[in-house]
């Protein structure tokens, strides 16, 4: 089977969606299938992405190597919603959307989401099948106007970095004296909500916590500068460290020494990061809006915080700092939650079977 995959940029960028795409490509190739990567230029504004519908580049590439299935990362939809009819005409099989999120379901200005919704609706009606990463994404796509096309929910996993083999390390870590070691694991972008996290932590005694920020500092430099200014204005430079991008052994070491994963103000369409934290026994603090609810059980494996609730985050940090037995118990439950979820191989196998049924 020959599969074409349309993405933005390349598969080296470290985001949840790109990670998912990369693991899928590796899995399909390991099963003997040919996967052609069809890349759209990254870093373009929304208007220029819309203009991509009138480009003939993808059409020429598909004519040279017609795929049996044309997969499309949903983030490419602004450049595809009009031209999918042309692309389908030169493909040997169906067009399948791989949806990591629905843009118009994210919190932003009303007029922006109105435009996004119109475009996404046209895109979702232009494809033959969908692969959703969560129930939340499926429901948002349905609300946006997705038709009753064949689809599956294939959830991401958290096992690519390995996991803790024993809970002994969790107990030792939880009961260490000193401040709670908090981990913000996301690229430093406005919609991830680091500015709001900093404001919430500013209300908590500085002796209670330390925060490590792990993620790209180059994707939105003006925002990163604002974050730096906010840290200085709050007098928190001794409590917050920016480590940049980490992966592999460096990220594993950071996860192992942290106490709590904190992304309470990020609206996630799934949140691979929550599972990767739980892999190492980290309870997660996520938003009560979005797909964090599909992973985090409030008060058991983590906490769900309302989007406008800064006091709620402060209380979580203060309570776990004071009650290390509870931190230990929640950390164990976080690890148990990870172990109940399917692994990447299970998820990729599910997609593989689905694609083979579509290619018949």
Short mmCIF file of C-alpha atoms in Angstrom, two decimals:
data_model
loop_
_atom_site.label_atom_id
_atom_site.label_comp_id
_atom_site.label_asym_id
_atom_site.label_seq_id
_atom_site.Cartn_x
_atom_site.Cartn_y
_atom_site.Cartn_z
CA UNK A 1 0.00 0.00 0.00
CA UNK A 2 1.27 3.47 -0.86
CA UNK A 3 0.26 6.19 1.59
CA UNK A 4 0.65 9.90 1.05
CA UNK A 5 0.81 12.05 4.21
CA UNK A 6 0.30 15.81 3.95
CA UNK A 7 1.90 17.73 6.84
CA UNK A 8 3.14 21.23 7.63
CA UNK A 9 6.92 21.45 7.75
CA UNK A 10 8.66 18.21 8.67
CA UNK A 11 8.37 15.43 11.22
CA UNK A 12 11.26 16.65 13.36
CA UNK A 13 9.29 19.39 15.14
CA UNK A 14 8.58 18.34 18.72
CA UNK A 15 4.84 18.77 19.17
CA UNK A 16 2.19 16.25 20.18
CA UNK A 17 0.64 16.14 16.71
CA UNK A 18 3.95 15.77 14.91
CA UNK A 19 5.03 13.05 17.33
CA UNK A 20 1.81 11.15 16.56
CA UNK A 21 2.38 11.53 12.80
CA UNK A 22 5.99 10.40 13.07
CA UNK A 23 5.14 7.28 15.05
CA UNK A 24 2.44 6.42 12.51
CA UNK A 25 4.82 6.82 9.58
CA UNK A 26 7.41 4.59 11.26
CA UNK A 27 4.76 1.97 12.03
CA UNK A 28 3.38 1.86 8.49
CA UNK A 29 6.86 1.63 7.00
CA UNK A 30 7.74 -1.18 9.41
CA UNK A 31 4.75 -3.08 8.01
CA UNK A 32 6.13 -2.81 4.48
CA UNK A 33 4.03 0.10 3.23
CA UNK A 34 5.46 3.04 1.27
CA UNK A 35 4.79 6.41 2.90
CA UNK A 36 5.43 9.60 0.92
CA UNK A 37 5.67 12.81 2.97
CA UNK A 38 4.04 15.76 1.20
CA UNK A 39 5.12 18.89 3.04
CA UNK A 40 3.51 22.33 3.09
CA UNK A 41 5.68 25.30 4.03
CA UNK A 42 5.63 26.08 7.78
CA UNK A 43 5.31 29.47 9.40
CA UNK A 44 2.73 30.94 7.05
CA UNK A 45 -0.12 33.16 8.18
CA UNK A 46 -3.70 31.94 7.92
CA UNK A 47 -4.37 34.00 4.80
CA UNK A 48 -1.40 32.49 2.98
CA UNK A 49 -2.49 29.03 4.07
CA UNK A 50 -5.88 29.65 2.47
CA UNK A 51 -4.13 30.72 -0.73
CA UNK A 52 -2.44 27.31 -0.78
CA UNK A 53 -5.69 25.92 -2.21
CA UNK A 54 -4.70 27.41 -5.54
CA UNK A 55 -1.21 25.90 -5.59
CA UNK A 56 -0.59 23.05 -8.02
CA UNK A 57 2.39 21.66 -6.11
CA UNK A 58 0.54 18.88 -4.25
CA UNK A 59 -1.36 17.98 -7.40
CA UNK A 60 1.87 17.53 -9.35
CA UNK A 61 3.41 15.39 -6.60
CA UNK A 62 0.37 13.12 -6.44
CA UNK A 63 0.29 12.69 -10.19
CA UNK A 64 3.87 11.42 -10.10
CA UNK A 65 3.18 8.96 -7.25
CA UNK A 66 -0.58 8.39 -6.79
CA UNK A 67 -1.26 7.00 -3.28
CA UNK A 68 -3.71 4.29 -2.36
CA UNK A 69 -4.68 6.45 0.62
CA UNK A 70 -4.09 10.16 1.06
CA UNK A 71 -3.69 11.00 4.75
CA UNK A 72 -3.84 14.66 5.78
CA UNK A 73 -2.79 16.12 9.11
CA UNK A 74 -5.80 18.23 10.06
CA UNK A 75 -3.63 21.29 10.72
CA UNK A 76 -3.16 21.51 6.93
CA UNK A 77 -6.88 22.00 6.34
CA UNK A 78 -6.79 25.72 5.40
CA UNK A 79 -4.72 24.80 2.32
CA UNK A 80 -6.82 21.76 1.41
CA UNK A 81 -10.53 22.46 1.91
CA UNK A 82 -11.01 23.68 -1.66
CA UNK A 83 -8.47 21.58 -3.50
CA UNK A 84 -9.35 18.17 -2.03
CA UNK A 85 -11.66 17.51 -4.96
CA UNK A 86 -8.72 17.88 -7.37
CA UNK A 87 -6.44 15.83 -5.14
CA UNK A 88 -8.96 13.00 -4.87
CA UNK A 89 -9.20 12.84 -8.65
CA UNK A 90 -5.53 11.87 -8.98
CA UNK A 91 -5.38 9.61 -5.90
CA UNK A 92 -6.04 5.89 -6.16
CA UNK A 93 -8.03 5.85 -2.93
CA UNK A 94 -9.79 7.88 -0.23
CA UNK A 95 -8.76 11.10 1.49
CA UNK A 96 -8.45 10.59 5.26
CA UNK A 97 -8.18 13.41 7.80
CA UNK A 98 -5.93 12.80 10.81
CA UNK A 99 -7.40 15.24 13.32
CA UNK A 100 -5.38 16.22 16.38
CA UNK A 101 -7.58 19.23 17.18
CA UNK A 102 -10.40 21.42 15.87
CA UNK A 103 -9.18 25.01 15.72
CA UNK A 104 -12.61 26.57 16.07
CA UNK A 105 -13.14 24.79 19.40
CA UNK A 106 -10.18 26.57 20.98
CA UNK A 107 -10.70 29.67 23.17
CA UNK A 108 -10.13 32.80 21.06
CA UNK A 109 -11.99 35.82 19.70
CA UNK A 110 -15.49 35.06 18.39
CA UNK A 111 -14.88 36.42 14.89
CA UNK A 112 -11.74 34.31 14.50
CA UNK A 113 -13.52 31.11 15.45
CA UNK A 114 -16.38 32.01 13.10
CA UNK A 115 -13.93 32.12 10.18
CA UNK A 116 -12.15 28.97 11.33
CA UNK A 117 -15.46 27.13 11.70
CA UNK A 118 -16.55 27.98 8.15
CA UNK A 119 -13.28 26.69 6.71
CA UNK A 120 -13.12 23.60 8.92
CA UNK A 121 -16.70 22.67 8.06
CA UNK A 122 -15.89 22.76 4.34
CA UNK A 123 -12.74 20.73 4.95
CA UNK A 124 -14.45 18.06 7.05
CA UNK A 125 -17.06 17.64 4.34
CA UNK A 126 -14.33 17.25 1.70
CA UNK A 127 -12.75 14.09 3.19
CA UNK A 128 -13.84 10.46 3.00
CA UNK A 129 -12.89 9.32 6.51
CA UNK A 130 -11.47 10.65 9.77
CA UNK A 131 -9.07 9.50 12.47
CA UNK A 132 -9.66 11.36 15.74
CA UNK A 133 -7.22 11.45 18.64
CA UNK A 134 -9.94 11.72 21.30
CA UNK A 135 -13.66 11.82 21.95
CA UNK A 136 -13.28 15.55 22.55
CA UNK A 137 -11.87 16.07 19.05
CA UNK A 138 -14.55 13.86 17.50
CA UNK A 139 -17.33 15.75 19.27
CA UNK A 140 -15.86 19.12 18.27
CA UNK A 141 -15.62 18.00 14.65
CA UNK A 142 -19.22 16.79 14.73
CA UNK A 143 -20.35 20.13 16.16
CA UNK A 144 -18.38 21.84 13.39
CA UNK A 145 -20.30 19.97 10.72
CA UNK A 146 -18.36 16.78 10.05
CA UNK A 147 -20.45 14.36 8.03
CA UNK A 148 -21.22 10.77 8.98
CA UNK A 149 -18.12 9.42 7.28
CA UNK A 150 -16.21 6.32 8.48
CA UNK A 151 -14.06 7.17 11.46
CA UNK A 152 -12.18 5.82 14.47
CA UNK A 153 -10.82 7.26 17.69
CA UNK A 154 -7.15 6.32 18.02
CA UNK A 155 -5.80 7.82 21.22
CA UNK A 156 -2.14 8.75 21.64
CA UNK A 157 -0.05 6.84 24.16
CA UNK A 158 2.62 7.71 26.70
CA UNK A 159 5.02 4.77 26.54
CA UNK A 160 7.65 6.01 24.06
CA UNK A 161 10.02 7.03 26.88
CA UNK A 162 9.66 3.82 28.89
CA UNK A 163 8.18 3.93 32.39
CA UNK A 164 8.88 3.40 36.04
CA UNK A 165 9.25 -0.29 36.86
CA UNK A 166 8.60 0.19 40.57
CA UNK A 167 6.61 2.50 42.82
CA UNK A 168 9.44 2.64 45.36
CA UNK A 169 11.00 5.60 43.56
CA UNK A 170 7.66 7.42 43.70
CA UNK A 171 7.44 7.13 47.49
CA UNK A 172 11.03 8.30 47.97
CA UNK A 173 10.49 11.27 45.65
CA UNK A 174 7.13 12.26 47.15
CA UNK A 175 8.43 12.35 50.71
CA UNK A 176 11.55 14.38 50.05
CA UNK A 177 11.61 17.56 52.07
CA UNK A 178 11.68 20.90 50.32
CA UNK A 179 9.60 22.68 47.70
CA UNK A 180 7.38 20.88 45.22
CA UNK A 181 9.10 20.49 41.86
CA UNK A 182 6.54 21.53 39.25
CA UNK A 183 6.95 20.80 35.54
CA UNK A 184 5.44 22.79 32.67
CA UNK A 185 6.05 20.57 29.65
CA UNK A 186 4.93 22.42 26.51
CA UNK A 187 6.26 24.79 23.90
CA UNK A 188 6.10 28.35 25.20
CA UNK A 189 3.15 29.63 23.18
CA UNK A 190 0.24 31.84 24.27
CA UNK A 191 -2.44 29.15 24.07
CA UNK A 192 -0.50 26.93 26.48
CA UNK A 193 -1.20 29.46 29.24
CA UNK A 194 2.21 29.81 30.91
CA UNK A 195 1.52 33.50 31.68
CA UNK A 196 -1.58 32.54 33.65
CA UNK A 197 0.29 29.79 35.47
CA UNK A 198 2.95 32.27 36.56
CA UNK A 199 0.29 34.65 37.85
CA UNK A 200 -1.33 31.83 39.84
CA UNK A 201 1.98 30.69 41.34
CA UNK A 202 2.85 34.26 42.30
CA UNK A 203 0.14 33.98 44.98
CA UNK A 204 1.84 30.95 46.57
CA UNK A 205 4.72 31.25 49.01
CA UNK A 206 8.03 30.97 47.15
CA UNK A 207 9.28 28.38 49.64
CA UNK A 208 6.53 25.97 48.54
CA UNK A 209 7.43 25.45 44.86
CA UNK A 210 9.96 25.50 42.03
CA UNK A 211 8.94 25.44 38.35
CA UNK A 212 10.81 23.94 35.41
CA UNK A 213 9.66 25.06 31.95
CA UNK A 214 10.53 22.51 29.25
CA UNK A 215 9.64 23.40 25.66
CA UNK A 216 10.63 25.51 22.70
CA UNK A 217 11.56 29.14 23.40
CA UNK A 218 11.82 30.09 19.73
CA UNK A 219 8.38 29.48 18.22
CA UNK A 220 6.98 32.79 19.48
CA UNK A 221 9.81 35.05 20.62
CA UNK A 222 7.65 38.10 21.46
CA UNK A 223 5.59 35.94 23.83
CA UNK A 224 8.72 34.47 25.41
CA UNK A 225 9.98 38.01 26.06
CA UNK A 226 6.67 38.86 27.74
CA UNK A 227 7.00 35.77 29.90
CA UNK A 228 10.51 36.80 30.94
CA UNK A 229 9.28 40.29 31.84
CA UNK A 230 6.40 38.83 33.86
CA UNK A 231 8.74 36.53 35.81
CA UNK A 232 10.95 39.52 36.66
CA UNK A 233 7.99 41.72 37.58
CA UNK A 234 6.68 39.05 39.97
CA UNK A 235 10.13 38.55 41.50
CA UNK A 236 10.13 34.84 40.61
CA UNK A 237 13.41 34.50 38.74
CA UNK A 238 14.84 32.29 41.52
CA UNK A 239 11.85 29.95 41.35
CA UNK A 240 11.44 29.45 37.60
CA UNK A 241 13.97 27.87 35.22
CA UNK A 242 13.63 27.68 31.44
CA UNK A 243 15.33 24.57 30.05
CA UNK A 244 14.27 24.76 26.40
CA UNK A 245 13.43 21.67 24.37
CA UNK A 246 14.18 18.29 25.94
CA UNK A 247 13.60 14.77 24.72
CA UNK A 248 15.02 11.30 25.24
CA UNK A 249 17.26 10.77 28.25
CA UNK A 250 17.24 14.46 29.29
CA UNK A 251 13.45 14.55 29.39
CA UNK A 252 13.31 11.23 31.25
CA UNK A 253 15.63 12.61 33.93
CA UNK A 254 13.48 15.73 34.30
CA UNK A 255 10.28 13.68 34.58
CA UNK A 256 11.80 11.37 37.18
CA UNK A 257 12.79 14.21 39.49
CA UNK A 258 9.57 16.25 39.21
CA UNK A 259 6.58 15.99 41.54
CA UNK A 260 3.69 17.45 39.56
CA UNK A 261 2.90 18.22 35.91
CA UNK A 262 1.14 21.59 35.59
CA UNK A 263 -0.71 22.70 32.45
CA UNK A 264 -3.93 23.98 34.02
CA UNK A 265 -4.66 26.71 31.48
CA UNK A 266 -3.95 24.84 28.24
CA UNK A 267 -6.99 23.67 26.22
CA UNK A 268 -5.81 20.26 24.98
CA UNK A 269 -7.43 18.19 22.24
CA UNK A 270 -5.88 15.15 23.90
CA UNK A 271 -2.68 15.91 25.78
CA UNK A 272 0.01 13.30 25.19
CA UNK A 273 1.99 15.20 27.79
CA UNK A 274 -0.37 14.12 30.59
CA UNK A 275 0.23 10.44 29.84
CA UNK A 276 3.98 10.92 29.44
CA UNK A 277 4.06 12.53 32.87
CA UNK A 278 1.97 9.75 34.38
CA UNK A 279 4.42 7.27 32.88
CA UNK A 280 6.78 8.45 35.61
CA UNK A 281 4.15 8.80 38.32
CA UNK A 282 3.43 12.52 37.97
CA UNK A 283 -0.10 13.60 38.85
CA UNK A 284 -1.27 16.12 36.25
CA UNK A 285 -3.05 19.43 36.68
CA UNK A 286 -5.05 20.13 33.52
CA UNK A 287 -7.93 22.27 32.36
CA UNK A 288 -11.51 21.26 33.10
CA UNK A 289 -12.23 22.27 29.49
CA UNK A 290 -10.86 20.02 26.74
CA UNK A 291 -9.64 16.45 26.58
CA UNK A 292 -7.72 16.47 29.86
CA UNK A 293 -10.98 15.15 31.33
CA UNK A 294 -10.49 11.93 29.34
CA UNK A 295 -7.22 11.20 31.15
CA UNK A 296 -7.22 12.92 34.55
CA UNK A 297 -9.54 11.78 37.32
CA UNK A 298 -9.98 14.83 39.52
CA UNK A 299 -8.63 14.31 43.01
CA UNK A 300 -7.23 10.87 42.16
CA UNK A 301 -4.62 10.95 39.39
CA UNK A 302 -4.52 14.74 39.19
CA UNK A 303 -6.71 17.83 39.21
CA UNK A 304 -8.91 19.66 36.72
CA UNK A 305 -8.88 23.44 37.07
CA UNK A 306 -11.46 25.78 35.54
CA UNK A 307 -10.00 28.18 32.94
CA UNK A 308 -10.45 31.28 35.11
CA UNK A 309 -9.54 29.65 38.44
CA UNK A 310 -6.12 30.80 39.63
CA UNK A 311 -6.93 30.17 43.29
CA UNK A 312 -7.66 26.52 42.49
CA UNK A 313 -4.17 25.94 41.17
CA UNK A 314 -2.64 27.68 44.19
CA UNK A 315 -4.63 25.44 46.54
CA UNK A 316 -3.49 22.27 44.72
CA UNK A 317 0.17 23.25 45.11
CA UNK A 318 -0.18 24.27 48.75
CA UNK A 319 -2.13 21.13 49.70
CA UNK A 320 0.28 18.67 48.08
CA UNK A 321 3.26 20.50 49.56
CA UNK A 322 1.75 20.05 53.02
CA UNK A 323 0.50 16.47 52.53
CA UNK A 324 3.22 14.27 51.08
CA UNK A 325 1.26 11.10 51.81
CA UNK A 326 -1.47 12.33 49.50
CA UNK A 327 1.12 13.25 46.87
CA UNK A 328 2.52 9.72 47.14
CA UNK A 329 -0.94 8.13 46.74
CA UNK A 330 -1.85 10.34 43.78
CA UNK A 331 1.49 9.64 42.12
CA UNK A 332 0.84 5.91 42.37
CA UNK A 333 -2.61 6.35 40.88
CA UNK A 334 -1.14 8.42 38.05
CA UNK A 335 1.21 5.56 37.20
CA UNK A 336 -1.70 3.11 37.37
CA UNK A 337 -3.67 5.35 34.99
CA UNK A 338 -0.85 5.24 32.47
CA UNK A 339 -0.69 1.45 32.70
CA UNK A 340 -4.40 1.17 31.85
CA UNK A 341 -4.02 3.10 28.59
CA UNK A 342 -3.10 1.42 25.30
CA UNK A 343 0.49 1.74 24.07
CA UNK A 344 1.61 3.33 20.83
CA UNK A 345 1.80 -0.05 19.11
CA UNK A 346 -1.85 -0.74 19.98
CA UNK A 347 -2.94 2.65 18.66
CA UNK A 348 -0.96 2.34 15.44
CA UNK A 349 -2.29 -1.17 14.85
CA UNK A 350 -5.83 0.16 15.14
CA UNK A 351 -5.11 2.84 12.52
CA UNK A 352 -3.39 0.30 10.27
CA UNK A 353 -6.43 -1.99 10.28
CA UNK A 354 -8.73 0.97 9.60
CA UNK A 355 -6.65 2.17 6.65
CA UNK A 356 -6.55 -1.31 5.13
CA UNK A 357 -10.36 -1.50 5.21
CA UNK A 358 -10.55 1.87 3.44
CA UNK A 359 -8.05 0.87 0.77
CA UNK A 360 -10.04 -2.18 -0.34
#
